[in-house]
Amino acid sequence: VANLDQGAHRLVAKIHIFVAHKADWYTIADDLRQFDAFPKASGPPTLAHANTVHADRCVGGSCACGAVAFEVDAPLERAQYCHCSRCQKARSGAFASNGFTGIENIHFTRGQTHLRSFKLPEARYFKQTFCNTCGALMPRLDPERGIAVIPFGSFDTSPALKPTRHIHLNSKLPWI
């Protein structure tokens, strides 16, 4: 939750909410107050997330409404935070957290017909794939490079590999 800092005319984070539901691969590294739920008793409800049962060697995920689900049946090859301005706009956040695997390692177990994509015409690789019902970002398959790009927020179960590399730091927001 952020408030507008009138002196500097910028948003400044004041608290962290829904901390109990944060991804276990993400570490909160500041001293802001943390809340497991919305701090006001009359706050908005949270979304119930669909849990998908996966084999021991699989990591899986789904969209917010549960219409789309997927499994990754091999370890991720790479995981990183991208600070480029395109990812900031597309994720409405300071950066994107993505995992990468071979295109052959990801399988949609339901709802593939709900997937839609948006590609910037001037970008060779930048593309977003999302559920057409809830808008949640989903893995995108890149046949040209033979990879799948998986938004970390789409995982239901945490992969063993955590994002550690930061890229496009020249676009990093100054408050990060």
Coordinates of C-alpha atoms in Angstrom, one line a residue:
V1 CA 0.0 0.0 0.0
A2 CA 1.5 3.4 -1.0
N3 CA 0.7 7.0 -0.3
L4 CA 1.5 10.0 -2.3
D5 CA 4.5 11.9 -0.7
Q6 CA 3.4 15.5 -1.4
G7 CA 6.9 16.9 -0.9
A8 CA 8.6 14.7 -3.5
H9 CA 5.5 14.0 -5.7
R10 CA 6.1 10.3 -5.7
L11 CA 4.6 7.2 -4.3
V12 CA 6.1 5.8 -1.1
A13 CA 5.3 2.3 0.2
K14 CA 3.9 2.5 3.8
I15 CA 3.0 -1.2 4.6
H16 CA 3.0 -4.7 3.2
I17 CA -0.3 -6.5 3.0
F18 CA -1.2 -10.2 2.5
V19 CA 2.3 -11.2 3.7
A20 CA 1.0 -14.6 4.7
H21 CA 0.3 -15.3 1.1
K22 CA 3.6 -14.0 -0.4
A23 CA 5.6 -16.3 -2.6
D24 CA 8.2 -18.1 -0.5
W25 CA 10.9 -17.2 -3.0
Y26 CA 10.4 -13.5 -2.3
T27 CA 12.1 -11.9 0.7
I28 CA 10.8 -8.7 2.2
A29 CA 14.0 -6.8 3.0
D30 CA 12.7 -3.5 4.5
D31 CA 11.3 -2.4 7.9
L32 CA 7.8 -1.6 6.8
R33 CA 5.0 -3.0 8.9
Q34 CA 3.6 -6.3 7.6
F35 CA 0.0 -7.5 7.7
D36 CA -1.3 -11.0 6.9
A37 CA -4.6 -9.6 5.8
F38 CA -6.0 -6.2 4.8
P39 CA -5.4 -3.9 7.8
K40 CA -9.0 -2.7 7.9
A41 CA -11.7 -5.1 9.1
S42 CA -13.9 -4.0 6.2
G43 CA -11.2 -4.4 3.6
P44 CA -11.6 -6.1 0.3
P45 CA -11.8 -9.9 0.1
T46 CA -8.9 -12.0 -1.1
L47 CA -9.1 -14.3 -4.1
A48 CA -9.2 -18.0 -3.4
H49 CA -6.4 -19.6 -5.4
A50 CA -6.9 -22.9 -7.1
N51 CA -4.5 -25.6 -5.9
T52 CA -3.4 -28.1 -8.5
V53 CA -2.2 -31.5 -7.5
H54 CA 1.2 -32.3 -9.1
A55 CA 3.6 -35.2 -9.2
D56 CA 6.6 -34.8 -6.9
R57 CA 8.9 -33.8 -9.7
C58 CA 6.5 -31.2 -11.1
V59 CA 6.0 -27.6 -10.2
G60 CA 2.6 -26.2 -11.2
G61 CA 0.6 -23.1 -11.4
S62 CA -2.7 -21.6 -12.4
C63 CA -4.4 -18.3 -13.1
A64 CA -6.4 -16.4 -10.4
C65 CA -9.8 -17.8 -11.5
G66 CA -8.5 -21.3 -12.0
A67 CA -9.5 -21.6 -15.6
V68 CA -5.9 -22.2 -16.7
A69 CA -3.4 -24.6 -15.1
F70 CA 0.1 -25.8 -16.1
E71 CA 2.9 -28.1 -15.0
V72 CA 6.6 -27.8 -15.4
D73 CA 8.2 -31.3 -15.4
A74 CA 11.9 -30.3 -15.3
P75 CA 13.8 -27.9 -13.1
L76 CA 13.9 -24.3 -14.1
E77 CA 17.1 -23.4 -16.0
R78 CA 17.1 -19.7 -14.9
A79 CA 15.1 -17.3 -12.8
Q80 CA 15.5 -13.5 -12.7
Y81 CA 14.0 -10.1 -12.0
C82 CA 13.6 -7.9 -15.0
H83 CA 13.5 -4.1 -14.4
C84 CA 12.9 -3.0 -18.0
S85 CA 10.2 -0.4 -18.5
R86 CA 8.1 -2.8 -20.6
C87 CA 8.0 -5.3 -17.7
Q88 CA 7.2 -2.5 -15.3
K89 CA 4.2 -1.4 -17.5
A90 CA 3.0 -5.0 -18.2
R91 CA 3.2 -6.1 -14.5
S92 CA 2.1 -2.7 -13.0
G93 CA 5.0 -3.1 -10.7
A94 CA 8.7 -2.3 -10.2
F95 CA 9.9 -5.4 -11.9
A96 CA 8.9 -8.8 -13.3
S97 CA 9.9 -12.1 -11.7
N98 CA 10.3 -14.9 -14.3
G99 CA 11.5 -18.4 -14.6
F100 CA 12.7 -20.0 -17.7
T101 CA 12.7 -23.6 -19.0
G102 CA 12.7 -25.5 -22.3
I103 CA 9.5 -25.2 -24.2
E104 CA 9.2 -29.0 -24.1
N105 CA 9.1 -28.9 -20.2
I106 CA 5.8 -27.1 -19.8
H107 CA 2.3 -28.6 -20.2
F108 CA -1.0 -26.9 -19.9
T109 CA -3.3 -29.3 -17.9
R110 CA -6.5 -27.2 -18.5
G111 CA -7.8 -24.1 -20.1
Q112 CA -5.3 -23.5 -22.9
T113 CA -8.2 -22.1 -24.9
H114 CA -8.5 -19.3 -22.4
L115 CA -5.0 -18.1 -23.2
R116 CA -4.6 -14.8 -25.1
S117 CA -1.4 -12.9 -26.0
F118 CA -0.3 -9.3 -26.5
K119 CA 2.9 -8.6 -28.4
L120 CA 4.3 -5.1 -28.9
P121 CA 4.9 -4.8 -32.6
E122 CA 8.3 -3.1 -32.2
A123 CA 9.6 -5.7 -29.7
R124 CA 11.2 -8.9 -31.0
Y125 CA 10.7 -11.0 -27.9
F126 CA 8.4 -9.0 -25.5
K127 CA 5.0 -10.6 -25.3
Q128 CA 2.5 -11.2 -22.5
T129 CA 0.2 -14.3 -22.3
F130 CA -2.8 -14.1 -20.0
C131 CA -6.1 -15.8 -19.0
N132 CA -8.9 -14.1 -21.0
T133 CA -11.2 -14.6 -18.0
C134 CA -9.3 -13.1 -15.1
G135 CA -6.3 -11.4 -16.9
A136 CA -3.7 -13.2 -14.8
L137 CA -0.3 -13.6 -16.6
M138 CA 0.5 -17.1 -17.7
P139 CA 3.6 -18.8 -19.1
R140 CA 4.4 -17.8 -22.6
L141 CA 5.9 -20.2 -25.1
D142 CA 8.6 -18.8 -27.4
P143 CA 9.2 -21.4 -30.2
E144 CA 11.8 -19.2 -31.9
R145 CA 14.1 -19.5 -28.9
G146 CA 12.7 -22.9 -27.6
I147 CA 11.9 -21.5 -24.2
A148 CA 9.0 -20.9 -21.9
V149 CA 8.9 -17.7 -19.8
I150 CA 6.9 -18.3 -16.6
P151 CA 5.8 -15.4 -14.4
F152 CA 6.7 -16.4 -10.9
G153 CA 3.3 -15.1 -9.6
S154 CA 1.6 -17.8 -11.6
F155 CA 3.1 -20.7 -9.6
D156 CA 0.9 -22.5 -7.1
T157 CA 3.9 -24.4 -5.7
S158 CA 7.3 -22.9 -5.4
P159 CA 10.1 -24.1 -7.7
A160 CA 13.4 -25.0 -6.2
L161 CA 15.2 -22.2 -8.2
K162 CA 14.6 -18.7 -6.9
P163 CA 15.2 -15.5 -8.9
T164 CA 18.6 -14.1 -8.0
R165 CA 19.7 -12.2 -11.1
H166 CA 18.5 -8.7 -11.8
I167 CA 18.5 -7.5 -15.5
H168 CA 17.9 -4.1 -17.2
L169 CA 19.0 -2.2 -14.1
N170 CA 19.4 1.0 -16.2
S171 CA 15.5 1.1 -16.0
K172 CA 15.3 0.3 -12.3
L173 CA 13.0 2.6 -10.4
P174 CA 14.9 4.8 -8.0
W175 CA 12.8 3.7 -4.9
I176 CA 13.8 0.0 -5.4

